[in-house]
Amino acid sequence: MASIRFDKVGKRYANGFVAIENLDLEIRDREFLVLLGPSGCGKSTTLNMIAGLEEVTSGKLCFGDQLVNDIPPDRRDVAMVFQSYALYPHKTVYENIAFGLRMRRTPQAEVDARVRSAAQKLAITHLLDRRPSQLSGGQRQRVALGRAMVRRPAVFLMDEPLSNLDAALRISMRAEIKQLHEEMQTTFVYVTHDQAEALTLADRIVVMNDGAIEQIGTPHDIYEKPATIFVASFLGAPPINTLDGEIGGASGRPVFRCGDVALALPPAIAAPTGSKATLGLRAEDVTLDPKAQDDVAIDGVVNSILPIGSDQFIGMKVAGREFFFRLAKDQACAIGDRVRLAALTNRLHVFDAASGRSLAGG
Amino acid sequence: MSAAGPAGATGHVAGERHRRLRIAALWIASLIFVGYVTAPLVWLVSSSFQSEREITSKPPHWIPHEPTVQNFAAIFAAPKKDVTYETRRAADPASGGFIPSTAANLLPAMANSLIVAISVVILNLLVAIPAAYALAKIRFRGRDASIYAILTTRVIPDIALVVPFFLFIRNLGLLDTLASLIITYLAVTVPFSVFILTNYFEGLPDELDKAARVDGCSRLQTLLHVYVPLSLPAIVAVILFAFLASWNEFLLALMFTQTPNSQTLPIIVASFTSDFTISFSFINAAGVLAIIPPVLIALLFERYLVSGLTAGAVKG
Ligand SMILES: Nc1ncnc2c1ncn2[C@@H]1O[C@H](COP(=O)(O)OP(=O)(O)O)[C@@H](O)[C@H]1O
Ligand SMILES: [Mg+2]
């Protein structure tokens, strides 16, 4: 049972490097919060501060009402799963899982019961006598999960726990972690640079960049209403198509212009005519439509086609930039075809060119 | 293998001969090396079981023709014997039936050496293990400076330290005590022990430290439950290094010790060579006794010296 509050938290490393600046964040009790961002943006630093493994150098960090800035990790009720698993090589799987309980002087009968029930849940009972060196990556991952589970911590921290697994295992483990959260009923803070993982697992996502928060929101909000160009381009595969241009306005309706591209924007776009803007258009937000009206149309010559089973990606030059669009497989086109696409204008994203912030009103 | 290919049978035979030649060459080289290393040791042990007359025979007897334990008997009987100029003159040098005037000091010196060496080993571990952990895993202000300072002390030769050490020990009133040796040996060995262990700890993943900390270990518990068990090969290396360095040390012991109260084995054995007459068989018997403790320690920790015990386990 714990909510966690960051109040203007900063982290300056001993070498003077400022990894986190002025972080304000409220993590709710029992939620599944994902810290998402590119490598080096300060996700692990943030997680380590929650664990007490890195000192908070400015601001306040609270668990519930309690200020924890100076409380060492062994006196915080947190458990953590690491990217490298960090199993104790000299201990058996059983002892690895039991270690945290033993350090807290849990009675032996209780230790045994918890270790065995966790092992059963994770299907590693037959491995209890092995040492970590005799396990596969996926098995080590489960042991690391078990070690954290048996503690029944108030806060469950995971730092890229799946990134050392192969793709298939990664996807099945996602489901297990989600289920674990439901069973454990505790606060989960999960760090990843994999947007798909974040979108699948999170109740809320915190997108970080360069030591600061870009946006906090549900997976839906983050994907559909990116607050900044950074968020828009970090989520989605392939990355969102972007184009630099300016806002024009004809008869009260804003229009985005760049070269021969002119797209009508939703009326809510709040920007004065003539201001510089960046357009974001996701690959899937177009349809093939030869009869599209001029103010929603994108014209171009197909220069690449990448079938991906269910759909196909087509590449074409738009106003000098290479764009990728996702079309259904039955929408036939071939390399060299001149095509007209209709953009779903209510799904266009427009950002201020200077600040990168979304111009969507409200 | 290189032998496989269109050359067929002849190529195969040639490859086989080549391989055998290489193995033979390796064997010969190894044997020469082993002989080079062990010959002095074999001669030491062999001659300690020979009389003074046999030891000087030509050619030398690698295996004693008339093995005798009189040298060892003399060492253990020495404290009870009164060694004077007259008793020594009475003995026949050729038979080895005489002993050095300081022979009675040999066993007490061995005890001194053991006390010093064991103390130095224990204190080395007590100081170096926590120091190395702090240097390897805790980012504190002045960490790099500390590491450089510790390393710098290792490039100063002992001879340059003798005078400062002497003044220091004299002013503390510790001349001719075992404490003088323990203190100065620590000063010489601890930096290197810290260096060995810091390197080893740095090789262990940081995440192991973090895992232990969130599992509920204090810093000290992390060290005891995780780092020490994982570092046994390095710790054993430190034990052997500190023990041997103290056991063999001569220069500082020569400066600080004056009486059998504090004289160590190397000092006493060296004194046998500056006697009226020199008994090589007796000295060699003393030498055999001197190598027994280090050998025992090496055997005791042998399985940790074979590295690789944890090498596979540590790497994720
Ligand atoms: N101990 C440290 N000393 C100095 N800088 C560090 C230290 N640890 C991390 N950093 C820096 O802080 C930034 C954030 O690191 P980290 O939180 O590990 O990023 P992430 O987990 O998002 O990839 C990086 O630029 C990294 O180089
Ligand atoms: Mg990280």
Coordinates of C-alpha atoms and ligand atoms in Angstrom, one line a residue, chain A residues 13-20 37-46 48 54 159-160 191, chain B residues 139, ligand 1:
Chain A
Y13 CA 25.6 12.7 -9.8
A14 CA 28.9 12.9 -8.0
N15 CA 30.6 13.9 -11.2
G16 CA 28.4 16.9 -11.5
F17 CA 26.1 15.5 -14.2
V18 CA 22.5 16.5 -13.6
A19 CA 20.4 13.4 -14.5
I20 CA 17.0 14.6 -13.2
G37 CA 11.9 7.1 -22.6
P38 CA 15.1 6.6 -24.7
S39 CA 18.2 5.2 -23.1
G40 CA 20.0 7.7 -20.9
C41 CA 16.9 9.9 -20.2
G42 CA 17.0 9.2 -16.4
K43 CA 14.5 6.3 -16.0
S44 CA 16.8 4.1 -14.0
T45 CA 18.0 7.0 -11.9
T46 CA 14.3 7.8 -11.1
N48 CA 16.8 3.9 -8.1
E54 CA 20.6 6.7 -5.4
D159 CA 14.1 -1.9 -14.5
E160 CA 13.8 -3.2 -18.1
V191 CA 11.0 1.1 -16.6
Chain B
R139 CA 30.7 6.8 -5.2
Ligands
LIG1 N1 26.7 7.0 -11.4 C1 26.6 7.9 -12.4 N2 27.4 9.0 -12.5 C2 27.3 9.9 -13.4 N3 26.3 9.9 -14.4 C3 25.5 8.9 -14.4 C4 25.5 7.8 -13.4 N4 24.6 6.9 -13.6 C5 23.9 7.4 -14.7 N5 24.4 8.5 -15.2 C6 24.0 9.3 -16.3 O1 22.7 9.8 -16.0 C7 21.9 9.7 -17.2 C8 20.6 8.9 -16.9 O2 21.0 7.6 -16.7 P1 19.9 6.4 -16.4 O3 19.0 6.9 -15.4 O4 20.7 5.2 -16.2 O5 19.2 6.4 -17.8 P2 18.2 5.3 -18.4 O6 17.9 4.3 -17.4 O7 17.0 6.2 -18.8 O8 18.8 4.8 -19.6 C9 22.7 9.1 -18.3 O9 23.2 10.2 -19.1 C10 23.9 8.5 -17.5 O10 25.0 8.6 -18.3

